[in-house]
Amino acid sequence: MLLAFDTSSAAVTVALATPTGEIVASSTTVDALRHGELLAPAIAAALESAGVTPRDLTGIAVGVGPGPFTGLRVGLVTARTMGEVLGIEVSGVCSLDILARQSSLSLPVAVATDARRKEIYWALYDGPAADGSRRRLEGPAVDKPAEVAHVLSGLPVIGRGAVLYGDVLGAADADAAEYPSADVLATGVATRTLEVVAPEPLYLRRPDVTMSAGPKSVL
Amino acid sequence: MSEPLILGIETSCDETGVGIVRGQTLLADAIASSVEEHARFGGVVPEVASRAHLEAMVPTIRRACETAGIKPTDVDAVAVTSGPGLAGALLVGVAAAKGLALSLDKPLYGVNHLAAHVAVDTLEHGDLPKGCVAMLVSGGHSSLLSVEDITDGVEPMGSTIDDAAGEAFDKVARVLGLPFPGGPYIDKAARDGGDRLYVTFPRGLTSQRDLERHRFDFSFSGLKTAVARWVEARRRDGEDVPVNHVAAAFQEAVCDVLTRKAIDACKDRGFEHLLIGGGVAANSRLRSMAEERASAAGIAVRVPRPGLCTDNGAMVAALGSELVRAGRAPSPLDLPADSSMPITEVLNK
Ligand SMILES: [Zn+2]
């Protein structure tokens, strides 16, 4: 059984799939501030509803971002520790690739997500191949919407960025979701139609050197 | 029945710690520190610390299990610091602990970092005294706590009203041109022939008037400023700054106030034990002065060895072990990381 989750957006999305990519349990909750609280119970609930134990897992798929760092790390550290103690492989997938797969359009598409600070994470994708996979042509990168509007122009845009900056980026793909879906992640990894990378976070930004406001070292 | 095997995770600041204990026996205390990445900034950069925790987590868990000679599946419960600390840093440890507890189908204990600094002494000296005053001194806090049963809660008696003791060490070290973190360097400079009586620096909140309102509180901001002014005046006059003497005199002022108030707190509660923890507890002058003054007052001092005083995973495992042994109910899987977890809460329920 493959366990898949993504915490790179405001959503915490979890799915369980059979080795052939059939979804047997899934849930998605949108709450940008509670990834750390929501993820583990959602995994436990998925396992329970499918009647499987952690030892029945054969692999883990996790979105590696880009996305807000704090939430992103919750997913990655959960995947890595679970993979370690269960002795199973952890497959990383660029979270923008997941979103690209969520478009049913038979055209090239752009993905734009909320990078906060008035910026977007974005990437460009080819039209879908016969197996549904899409090749990433450019990105992932982080920029101000106006700075990359000319690159994205004319393409349907998928993801939260299309909703937030529709006026700058142009037409959103009205049918596509705003957030990555663990169902798509699970099926894509099970059927090998999503590119798998190491479970390393795609930060795309250097850390801000703002000092701890509080204690330098908490006791 | 053998004692419970507990794995503890600590990520509240810049140390990724994973400790393993069986009952009150320490089996492993693995640590990865990002302190060097922060040193050039003169303080901890939260995002740098959080990134380092993610990278260090699995290797540190692996190292701890190897040292302890156990498999993760042998663990009976997972404990983790759920607060207080840097929010983003805590979150990495809490999520890792949940990943472990969930995979192993074992209970999860989200514990208070400060209480863990107290509980770590069980690994060195066995059961905690039935009642004791705990003085926790580090770069983050300086507190006096009354502890009757560590698994039940602790009662704050006083704390710093401005800088933490360790913070004062860092700032004075900077003034004296010593590296970060300042504590060990000041201690060493003082020991290298420093004259403790060379200058008398102010002792914060020790006047009769201050004691009425702040009997068990600390203040180190005035002391830090006094040292900086003294050093500046010397430099302005073109004179050399005797670093060893200034370090010794500064350290003397800090340790004087800390030990005086700690002993007063023991007397106030009628406790015969004083426990000292936190990074500053590694300070050699603090240890010797506490011993001296406590023994004169008929009070026994318990200080874990320096390696256990600084942040580590063993202290979290030690507190987890006490909670399991006391039969406390574990934390839920939706346990949050609480950056301002109150000291009165030992276990996040
Ligand atoms: Zn500490």
Coordinates of C-alpha atoms and ligand atoms in Angstrom, one line a residue:
Chain A
M1 CA 0.0 0.0 0.0
L2 CA 1.3 3.5 -0.9
L3 CA 0.8 6.4 1.5
A4 CA 0.9 9.8 -0.2
F5 CA 0.7 13.3 1.3
D6 CA 1.5 16.9 0.4
T7 CA 1.9 19.9 2.8
S8 CA 3.4 22.4 0.5
S9 CA 0.2 24.5 0.2
A10 CA -2.5 25.7 2.6
A11 CA -4.0 22.2 2.3
V12 CA -3.0 19.0 4.1
T13 CA -3.8 16.3 1.7
V14 CA -3.4 12.5 2.4
A15 CA -4.2 9.4 0.3
L16 CA -3.7 5.7 0.4
A17 CA -3.4 3.8 -2.9
T18 CA -3.0 0.2 -4.0
P19 CA 0.2 -0.8 -5.9
T20 CA -1.7 -0.1 -9.1
G21 CA -2.7 3.4 -8.0
E22 CA -6.2 2.8 -7.0
I23 CA -7.2 5.2 -4.2
V24 CA -8.6 3.5 -1.1
A25 CA -8.7 6.4 1.3
S26 CA -8.1 10.1 1.1
S27 CA -8.8 13.4 2.8
T28 CA -7.9 17.1 2.3
T29 CA -8.2 19.9 4.8
V30 CA -7.4 23.5 4.1
D31 CA -5.9 25.3 7.1
A32 CA -2.6 27.0 6.4
L33 CA -1.6 27.3 10.1
R34 CA -2.2 23.7 11.3
H35 CA -0.2 21.3 9.2
G36 CA 1.6 20.0 12.2
E37 CA -1.6 19.2 14.0
L38 CA -3.6 17.9 11.0
L39 CA -1.2 15.6 9.1
A40 CA -0.5 12.7 11.6
P41 CA -4.2 12.3 12.5
A42 CA -5.2 12.4 8.8
I43 CA -2.7 9.6 8.1
A44 CA -4.0 7.6 11.0
A45 CA -7.5 8.1 9.8
A46 CA -6.7 7.0 6.3
L47 CA -5.0 3.9 7.5
E48 CA -7.9 3.0 9.8
S49 CA -10.6 3.6 7.1
A50 CA -8.7 1.3 4.7
G51 CA -8.2 -1.2 7.5
V52 CA -4.4 -1.3 7.1
T53 CA -1.6 -0.9 9.6
P54 CA 1.6 1.1 9.1
R55 CA 3.4 -2.2 8.6
D56 CA 1.3 -2.8 5.5
L57 CA 2.8 0.3 3.8
T58 CA 5.2 -0.4 1.0
G59 CA 6.2 3.1 0.1
I60 CA 5.6 6.8 0.8
A61 CA 5.2 9.6 -1.7
V62 CA 5.6 13.2 -0.5
G63 CA 5.3 16.6 -2.1
V64 CA 8.7 18.4 -1.8
G65 CA 7.4 21.8 -2.6
P66 CA 8.1 24.5 -3.4
G67 CA 5.8 25.9 -0.7
P68 CA 5.8 27.8 2.6
F69 CA 8.7 26.3 4.5
T70 CA 7.1 25.5 7.9
G71 CA 4.3 23.4 6.5
L72 CA 6.6 21.8 3.8
R73 CA 9.0 20.6 6.5
V74 CA 6.1 18.9 8.4
G75 CA 5.4 16.7 5.4
L76 CA 9.0 15.9 4.7
V77 CA 10.1 15.1 8.2
T78 CA 7.0 12.9 8.7
A79 CA 7.8 11.0 5.5
R80 CA 11.4 10.6 6.3
T81 CA 10.9 9.3 9.8
M82 CA 8.1 7.0 8.8
G83 CA 10.2 5.7 5.9
E84 CA 13.2 5.2 8.2
V85 CA 11.4 3.1 10.9
L86 CA 9.2 1.2 8.5
G87 CA 12.2 0.5 6.2
I88 CA 10.3 1.6 3.1
E89 CA 11.2 3.9 0.2
V90 CA 10.2 7.6 0.3
S91 CA 9.6 9.2 -3.1
G92 CA 9.6 12.9 -3.4
V93 CA 7.6 14.7 -6.1
C94 CA 7.7 18.4 -7.0
S95 CA 4.4 19.8 -5.7
L96 CA 3.9 21.9 -8.9
D97 CA 4.2 18.7 -11.0
I98 CA 1.2 17.3 -9.0
L99 CA -0.8 20.4 -9.7
A100 CA 0.0 20.2 -13.4
R101 CA -1.4 16.7 -13.5
Q102 CA -4.6 18.0 -12.0
S103 CA -5.5 19.8 -15.2
S104 CA -7.6 17.8 -17.6
L105 CA -6.7 20.1 -20.5
S106 CA -4.9 18.6 -23.4
L107 CA -2.8 21.8 -23.7
P108 CA 0.5 23.1 -22.3
V109 CA -0.2 24.6 -18.9
A110 CA 1.4 26.9 -16.3
V111 CA 1.3 26.3 -12.5
A112 CA 1.4 29.2 -10.1
T113 CA 1.1 28.8 -6.3
D114 CA 1.2 31.2 -3.4
A115 CA 4.7 31.9 -2.3
R116 CA 3.6 34.7 0.1
R117 CA 5.3 38.1 0.1
K118 CA 3.4 38.9 -3.1
E119 CA 5.3 36.3 -5.0
I120 CA 4.5 33.0 -6.8
Y121 CA 6.1 29.7 -7.2
W122 CA 5.7 28.7 -10.9
A123 CA 6.6 26.2 -13.6
L124 CA 5.6 25.5 -17.2
Y125 CA 4.5 22.2 -18.6
D126 CA 4.1 20.5 -21.9
G127 CA 0.8 19.1 -23.0
P128 CA 0.0 15.6 -21.6
A129 CA 1.5 12.5 -23.1
A130 CA -0.6 9.4 -23.7
D131 CA -0.1 8.1 -20.2
G132 CA -1.2 11.5 -18.7
S133 CA 2.4 12.6 -17.7
R134 CA 3.5 16.1 -18.4
R135 CA 7.0 17.3 -18.9
R136 CA 8.2 20.3 -17.0
L137 CA 9.7 22.8 -19.4
E138 CA 10.6 25.5 -17.1
G139 CA 10.8 26.1 -13.3
P140 CA 10.2 25.7 -10.5
A141 CA 11.1 29.2 -9.7
V142 CA 9.9 32.0 -7.4
D143 CA 9.1 35.5 -8.7
K144 CA 6.7 38.4 -8.6
P145 CA 3.7 37.7 -10.7
A146 CA 4.3 40.8 -12.9
E147 CA 7.9 39.8 -13.6
V148 CA 6.9 36.4 -15.1
A149 CA 3.5 37.3 -16.6
H150 CA 5.0 37.5 -20.1
V151 CA 6.3 33.9 -19.7
L152 CA 3.0 32.5 -18.5
S153 CA 0.9 34.6 -20.8
G154 CA -1.5 32.7 -23.1
L155 CA -1.3 29.5 -21.0
P156 CA -4.1 28.3 -18.7
V157 CA -2.8 28.8 -15.1
I158 CA -3.4 26.2 -12.4
G159 CA -3.1 26.6 -8.7
R160 CA -3.7 29.1 -5.9
G161 CA -1.6 31.7 -7.7
A162 CA -4.0 31.8 -10.6
V163 CA -6.8 32.7 -8.1
L164 CA -4.7 35.4 -6.2
Y165 CA -3.1 37.0 -9.3
G166 CA -5.6 36.2 -12.1
D167 CA -5.6 39.9 -13.1
V168 CA -1.8 39.8 -13.8
L169 CA -1.3 36.2 -14.9
G170 CA -4.3 35.8 -17.2
A171 CA -6.8 33.0 -17.4
A172 CA -7.0 30.3 -14.8
D173 CA -7.9 26.8 -15.8
A174 CA -11.4 27.0 -14.2
D175 CA -11.7 23.2 -13.7
A176 CA -8.3 22.7 -12.0
A177 CA -7.8 22.7 -8.3
E178 CA -6.1 25.4 -6.2
Y179 CA -4.1 22.9 -4.1
P180 CA -2.1 19.7 -4.8
S181 CA -4.1 16.5 -4.4
A182 CA -2.6 13.5 -2.7
D183 CA -4.8 11.3 -4.8
V184 CA -3.1 12.5 -7.9
L185 CA 0.3 12.2 -6.2
A186 CA -0.4 8.6 -5.1
T187 CA -1.7 7.5 -8.5
G188 CA 1.1 9.3 -10.3
V189 CA 3.8 7.6 -8.2
A190 CA 2.2 4.2 -8.3
T191 CA 1.8 4.3 -12.0
R192 CA 5.2 6.0 -12.5
T193 CA 3.7 8.9 -14.4
L194 CA 5.1 11.5 -12.0
E195 CA 8.8 12.2 -11.9
V196 CA 10.3 11.0 -8.6
V197 CA 13.1 12.9 -6.8
A198 CA 14.8 12.7 -3.5
P199 CA 12.6 13.8 -0.5
E200 CA 14.6 17.1 -0.2
P201 CA 12.7 20.4 0.2
L202 CA 12.6 22.8 -2.7
Y203 CA 13.0 26.0 -0.8
L204 CA 14.1 28.2 -3.7
R205 CA 14.8 31.0 -1.3
R206 CA 17.7 31.5 1.1
P207 CA 16.8 31.7 4.8
D208 CA 16.0 35.2 6.1
V209 CA 18.5 36.3 8.5
T210 CA 16.0 37.7 11.0
M211 CA 17.0 36.9 14.5
S212 CA 14.9 35.0 16.9
A213 CA 12.6 37.6 18.4
G214 CA 12.5 35.7 21.7
P215 CA 15.2 33.8 23.5
K216 CA 18.4 33.0 21.7
S217 CA 18.3 29.5 23.1
V218 CA 15.3 28.4 25.0
L219 CA 16.7 27.1 28.2
Chain B
M1 CA 9.1 -6.5 34.1
S2 CA 11.8 -4.4 32.5
E3 CA 11.7 -0.6 32.6
P4 CA 10.2 1.3 29.7
L5 CA 12.4 2.1 26.7
I6 CA 11.8 5.8 25.7
L7 CA 13.1 7.7 22.7
G8 CA 13.1 11.5 23.2
I9 CA 13.4 14.2 20.6
E10 CA 14.5 17.8 21.2
T11 CA 14.4 20.6 18.6
S12 CA 13.4 23.7 20.5
C13 CA 16.4 25.8 19.4
D14 CA 19.6 24.9 17.4
E15 CA 20.4 21.4 18.7
T16 CA 18.8 18.3 17.1
G17 CA 18.8 15.9 20.0
V18 CA 17.7 12.3 20.1
G19 CA 18.1 10.5 23.4
I20 CA 17.2 6.9 24.4
V21 CA 16.7 5.9 28.0
R22 CA 15.5 2.7 29.8
G23 CA 13.9 3.7 33.0
Q24 CA 16.5 6.1 34.5
T25 CA 19.4 4.6 32.6
L26 CA 20.8 6.6 29.7
L27 CA 21.5 4.5 26.6
A28 CA 22.2 7.1 24.0
D29 CA 22.3 10.9 23.6
A30 CA 22.9 11.8 20.0
I31 CA 23.1 15.5 19.1
A32 CA 23.6 17.4 15.9
S33 CA 24.1 21.1 16.3
S34 CA 23.7 24.0 13.9
V35 CA 25.5 26.4 16.3
E36 CA 28.3 27.0 13.9
E37 CA 25.9 28.2 11.2
H38 CA 24.5 30.7 13.6
A39 CA 27.8 31.8 15.2
R40 CA 28.5 34.4 12.6
F41 CA 25.2 36.1 13.2
G42 CA 25.8 36.2 17.0
G43 CA 22.5 34.5 17.7
V44 CA 20.2 31.7 16.4
V45 CA 18.5 32.3 13.1
P46 CA 15.2 30.4 13.3
E47 CA 14.9 29.5 9.6
V48 CA 18.5 28.2 9.6
A49 CA 17.8 26.1 12.7
S50 CA 14.6 24.6 11.2
R51 CA 16.3 23.6 8.0
A52 CA 19.1 22.0 10.0
H53 CA 16.6 20.1 12.1
L54 CA 15.0 18.6 9.0
E55 CA 18.4 17.5 7.6
A56 CA 19.7 16.1 10.9
M57 CA 16.6 14.3 12.2
V58 CA 16.8 10.9 10.6
P59 CA 20.6 10.6 10.8
T60 CA 20.4 11.5 14.5
I61 CA 17.6 9.0 15.2
R62 CA 19.7 6.4 13.5
R63 CA 22.8 7.3 15.5
A64 CA 21.0 7.2 18.8
C65 CA 19.5 3.7 18.0
E66 CA 22.9 2.4 17.0
T67 CA 24.6 3.7 20.2
A68 CA 21.8 2.3 22.3
G69 CA 21.9 -1.0 20.5
I70 CA 18.2 -1.0 19.9
K71 CA 15.8 -1.0 16.9
P72 CA 13.2 1.7 16.7
T73 CA 10.5 -1.0 17.0
D74 CA 11.8 -1.8 20.5
V75 CA 10.7 1.6 21.7
D76 CA 7.8 1.7 24.2
A77 CA 7.0 5.4 23.9
V78 CA 8.1 8.5 22.0
A79 CA 8.6 11.8 23.9
V80 CA 9.2 15.2 22.2
T81 CA 9.7 18.8 23.3
S82 CA 6.4 20.4 22.3
G83 CA 7.3 23.8 23.8
P84 CA 8.5 26.4 24.7
G85 CA 11.0 27.3 21.9
L86 CA 11.2 28.5 18.4
A87 CA 7.9 27.6 16.7
G88 CA 9.3 26.4 13.4
A89 CA 12.1 24.4 15.0
L90 CA 9.7 22.7 17.5
L91 CA 7.4 21.8 14.7
V92 CA 10.1 19.7 13.0
G93 CA 10.7 17.6 16.2
V94 CA 7.0 17.3 16.9
A95 CA 6.2 16.1 13.4
A96 CA 9.1 13.6 13.5
A97 CA 7.9 12.2 16.8
K98 CA 4.5 11.8 15.5
G99 CA 5.9 10.0 12.4
L100 CA 7.7 7.6 14.8
A101 CA 4.8 7.1 17.2
L102 CA 2.4 6.6 14.3
S103 CA 4.6 4.1 12.5
L104 CA 5.4 2.2 15.7
D105 CA 1.9 2.4 17.1
K106 CA 3.3 3.6 20.4
P107 CA 2.2 6.4 22.7
L108 CA 3.4 10.0 22.1
Y109 CA 4.3 12.4 25.0
G110 CA 4.6 16.1 24.1
V111 CA 6.6 17.5 27.0
N112 CA 7.8 20.9 28.4
H113 CA 11.4 21.7 27.6
L114 CA 12.0 23.3 31.0
A115 CA 10.6 20.4 32.9
A116 CA 12.9 18.1 30.9
H117 CA 15.9 20.1 32.1
V118 CA 14.8 19.2 35.6
A119 CA 14.0 15.5 34.8
V120 CA 17.4 14.9 33.2
D121 CA 18.9 14.7 36.6
T122 CA 17.3 11.4 37.2
L123 CA 19.8 9.9 34.7
E124 CA 22.6 11.1 36.9
H125 CA 21.3 10.9 40.4
G126 CA 18.1 8.7 40.3
D127 CA 14.7 9.7 41.6
L128 CA 14.2 13.4 42.1
P129 CA 13.9 14.6 45.7
K130 CA 10.3 14.7 47.0
G131 CA 10.5 18.5 47.0
C132 CA 13.2 20.7 45.5
V133 CA 13.9 24.1 44.0
A134 CA 15.1 23.9 40.4
M135 CA 17.1 26.8 39.0
L136 CA 17.2 26.7 35.2
V137 CA 19.7 29.0 33.7
S138 CA 20.5 29.3 30.0
G139 CA 20.6 31.6 27.0
G140 CA 16.8 31.6 26.9
H141 CA 15.6 31.8 30.5
S142 CA 16.6 32.1 34.1
S143 CA 14.0 30.7 36.4
L144 CA 13.5 29.4 39.9
L145 CA 10.9 26.6 40.1
S146 CA 9.4 24.8 43.0
V147 CA 9.1 21.1 42.1
E148 CA 7.2 18.5 44.2
D149 CA 6.5 15.9 41.6
I150 CA 7.9 16.6 38.1
T151 CA 5.2 14.4 36.5
D152 CA 2.5 16.6 38.0
G153 CA 3.7 20.1 37.3
V154 CA 6.1 22.7 38.5
E155 CA 5.4 26.0 40.2
P156 CA 7.3 29.1 39.0
M157 CA 8.8 31.1 41.9
G158 CA 10.6 33.7 39.9
S159 CA 12.4 34.4 36.6
T160 CA 14.4 37.0 34.8
I161 CA 12.6 40.3 34.1
D162 CA 14.9 41.2 31.2
D163 CA 17.9 39.2 29.8
A164 CA 18.5 35.5 30.6
A165 CA 21.7 34.7 32.3
G166 CA 23.2 33.0 29.3
E167 CA 22.2 36.0 27.1
A168 CA 24.2 38.2 29.4
F169 CA 27.2 35.9 29.0
D170 CA 26.8 36.2 25.2
K171 CA 26.6 39.9 25.2
V172 CA 29.5 40.5 27.6
A173 CA 31.6 38.0 25.6
R174 CA 30.9 40.2 22.5
V175 CA 32.0 43.3 24.4
L176 CA 35.2 41.5 25.4
G177 CA 35.8 40.2 21.9
L178 CA 35.2 36.6 22.9
P179 CA 33.3 34.2 20.6
F180 CA 29.7 33.1 20.6
P181 CA 28.3 31.3 22.6
G182 CA 29.9 33.4 25.3
G183 CA 29.4 31.1 28.4
P184 CA 32.3 28.7 28.0
Y185 CA 34.7 31.4 26.8
I186 CA 34.0 33.7 29.8
D187 CA 34.3 30.8 32.1
K188 CA 37.7 29.9 30.6
A189 CA 39.0 33.5 30.6
A190 CA 38.0 33.9 34.3
R191 CA 39.8 30.7 35.2
D192 CA 42.9 31.8 33.4
G193 CA 44.0 34.1 36.3
G194 CA 40.9 36.3 36.4
D195 CA 40.5 38.4 39.6
R196 CA 36.9 38.1 40.7
L197 CA 37.2 41.2 42.9
Y198 CA 38.9 43.3 40.3
V199 CA 35.7 45.3 39.8
T200 CA 32.4 45.1 41.7
F201 CA 29.7 45.0 39.1
P202 CA 26.0 45.6 40.1
R203 CA 23.9 42.7 41.5
G204 CA 20.4 43.2 39.9
L205 CA 17.2 43.0 42.1
T206 CA 19.1 42.5 45.3
S207 CA 18.4 45.8 47.1
Q208 CA 15.9 45.7 50.0
R209 CA 13.3 47.6 47.9
D210 CA 13.7 45.3 44.9
L211 CA 13.5 42.2 47.1
E212 CA 10.0 43.2 48.3
R213 CA 8.6 42.9 44.8
H214 CA 11.2 40.6 43.1
R215 CA 12.5 38.3 45.8
F216 CA 13.0 35.4 43.4
D217 CA 13.3 37.3 40.1
F218 CA 16.5 38.2 38.2
S219 CA 17.7 41.1 36.1
F220 CA 20.9 41.0 34.1
S221 CA 20.4 43.8 31.7
G222 CA 21.9 46.4 34.1
L223 CA 24.9 44.3 34.8
K224 CA 25.5 43.8 31.1
T225 CA 25.3 47.6 30.5
A226 CA 27.6 48.2 33.5
V227 CA 30.3 45.9 32.0
A228 CA 30.0 47.5 28.6
R229 CA 30.3 51.0 30.0
W230 CA 33.3 50.0 32.1
V231 CA 35.1 48.5 29.1
E232 CA 34.3 51.5 26.9
A233 CA 35.6 53.9 29.5
R234 CA 38.9 52.0 29.6
R235 CA 39.2 51.9 25.9
R236 CA 38.4 55.6 25.6
D237 CA 41.2 56.3 28.0
G238 CA 43.5 54.3 25.8
E239 CA 44.1 51.6 28.4
D240 CA 44.1 47.9 27.9
V241 CA 41.0 45.9 29.0
P242 CA 42.0 43.1 31.3
V243 CA 39.7 40.5 29.7
N244 CA 40.3 37.8 32.3
H245 CA 39.6 40.1 35.2
V246 CA 36.5 41.6 33.7
A247 CA 35.2 38.1 32.8
A248 CA 35.8 36.9 36.3
A249 CA 34.2 39.9 37.9
F250 CA 31.2 39.7 35.6
Q251 CA 30.8 36.0 36.2
E252 CA 31.1 36.6 39.9
A253 CA 28.2 39.0 39.9
V254 CA 25.9 36.6 37.9
C255 CA 26.7 33.6 40.1
D256 CA 26.4 35.6 43.3
V257 CA 22.8 36.7 42.5
L258 CA 21.8 33.3 41.1
T259 CA 23.0 31.3 44.1
R260 CA 21.9 33.8 46.7
K261 CA 18.3 33.7 45.4
A262 CA 18.3 30.0 44.8
I263 CA 19.2 29.2 48.4
D264 CA 16.7 31.8 49.6
A265 CA 14.1 30.0 47.5
C266 CA 15.0 26.6 49.1
K267 CA 14.7 28.2 52.6
D268 CA 11.4 29.7 51.7
R269 CA 9.9 26.4 50.7
G270 CA 11.7 24.4 53.4
F271 CA 13.4 22.2 50.7
E272 CA 16.7 20.6 51.3
H273 CA 17.6 20.1 47.7
L274 CA 18.6 22.5 45.0
L275 CA 18.8 21.3 41.4
I276 CA 20.5 23.3 38.7
G277 CA 20.0 22.8 35.0
G278 CA 20.3 24.6 31.7
G279 CA 23.4 25.5 29.7
V280 CA 24.8 28.0 32.3
A281 CA 24.8 25.2 34.9
A282 CA 27.9 24.0 33.1
N283 CA 29.7 27.2 34.4
S284 CA 32.4 26.2 36.8
R285 CA 32.0 29.2 39.1
L286 CA 28.3 28.7 39.4
R287 CA 28.8 25.1 40.4
S288 CA 31.4 25.8 43.1
M289 CA 29.7 28.8 44.5
A290 CA 26.4 26.9 44.7
E291 CA 28.1 24.0 46.5
E292 CA 29.8 26.3 49.0
R293 CA 26.7 28.3 49.9
A294 CA 24.3 25.4 49.8
S295 CA 26.4 23.3 52.1
A296 CA 26.6 26.2 54.6
A297 CA 22.8 26.3 54.6
G298 CA 22.4 22.5 54.9
I299 CA 21.1 22.2 51.4
A300 CA 22.2 19.5 48.9
V301 CA 23.0 20.6 45.4
R302 CA 22.3 18.3 42.4
V303 CA 23.8 19.3 39.1
P304 CA 23.8 16.9 36.1
R305 CA 27.1 16.7 34.3
P306 CA 27.7 19.5 31.8
G307 CA 26.8 17.3 28.8
L308 CA 23.3 16.8 30.2
C309 CA 22.8 20.4 31.2
T310 CA 22.7 21.8 27.7
D311 CA 19.8 21.0 25.3
N312 CA 19.7 17.3 24.4
G313 CA 17.3 14.5 23.6
A314 CA 18.2 12.5 26.7
M315 CA 16.4 15.0 28.9
V316 CA 13.2 14.7 26.9
A317 CA 13.5 10.9 27.1
A318 CA 14.1 11.1 30.8
L319 CA 11.0 13.2 31.4
G320 CA 9.0 10.9 29.1
S321 CA 10.2 7.9 31.1
E322 CA 9.1 9.6 34.4
L323 CA 5.7 10.2 32.9
V324 CA 5.3 6.6 31.6
R325 CA 6.4 5.3 35.0
A326 CA 3.9 7.5 36.7
G327 CA 1.2 6.1 34.4
R328 CA 0.3 9.5 32.8
A329 CA -1.9 9.4 29.7
P330 CA -0.1 10.2 26.5
S331 CA -0.7 13.3 24.3
P332 CA -3.1 13.1 21.3
L333 CA -1.8 12.8 17.7
D334 CA -3.0 16.3 17.0
L335 CA -0.6 17.7 19.6
P336 CA 0.5 21.2 18.6
A337 CA 4.0 22.7 18.9
D338 CA 3.5 25.5 21.5
S339 CA 6.2 28.1 21.4
S340 CA 5.0 29.7 24.6
M341 CA 4.0 26.6 26.5
P342 CA 3.7 27.6 30.2
I343 CA 6.1 26.1 32.6
T344 CA 3.1 24.9 34.7
E345 CA 2.3 22.4 32.0
V346 CA 4.7 19.5 32.0
L347 CA 2.8 17.4 29.5
N348 CA 0.8 18.6 26.6
K349 CA -2.5 16.8 26.9
Ligands
ZN1 ZN 17.2 24.3 27.2

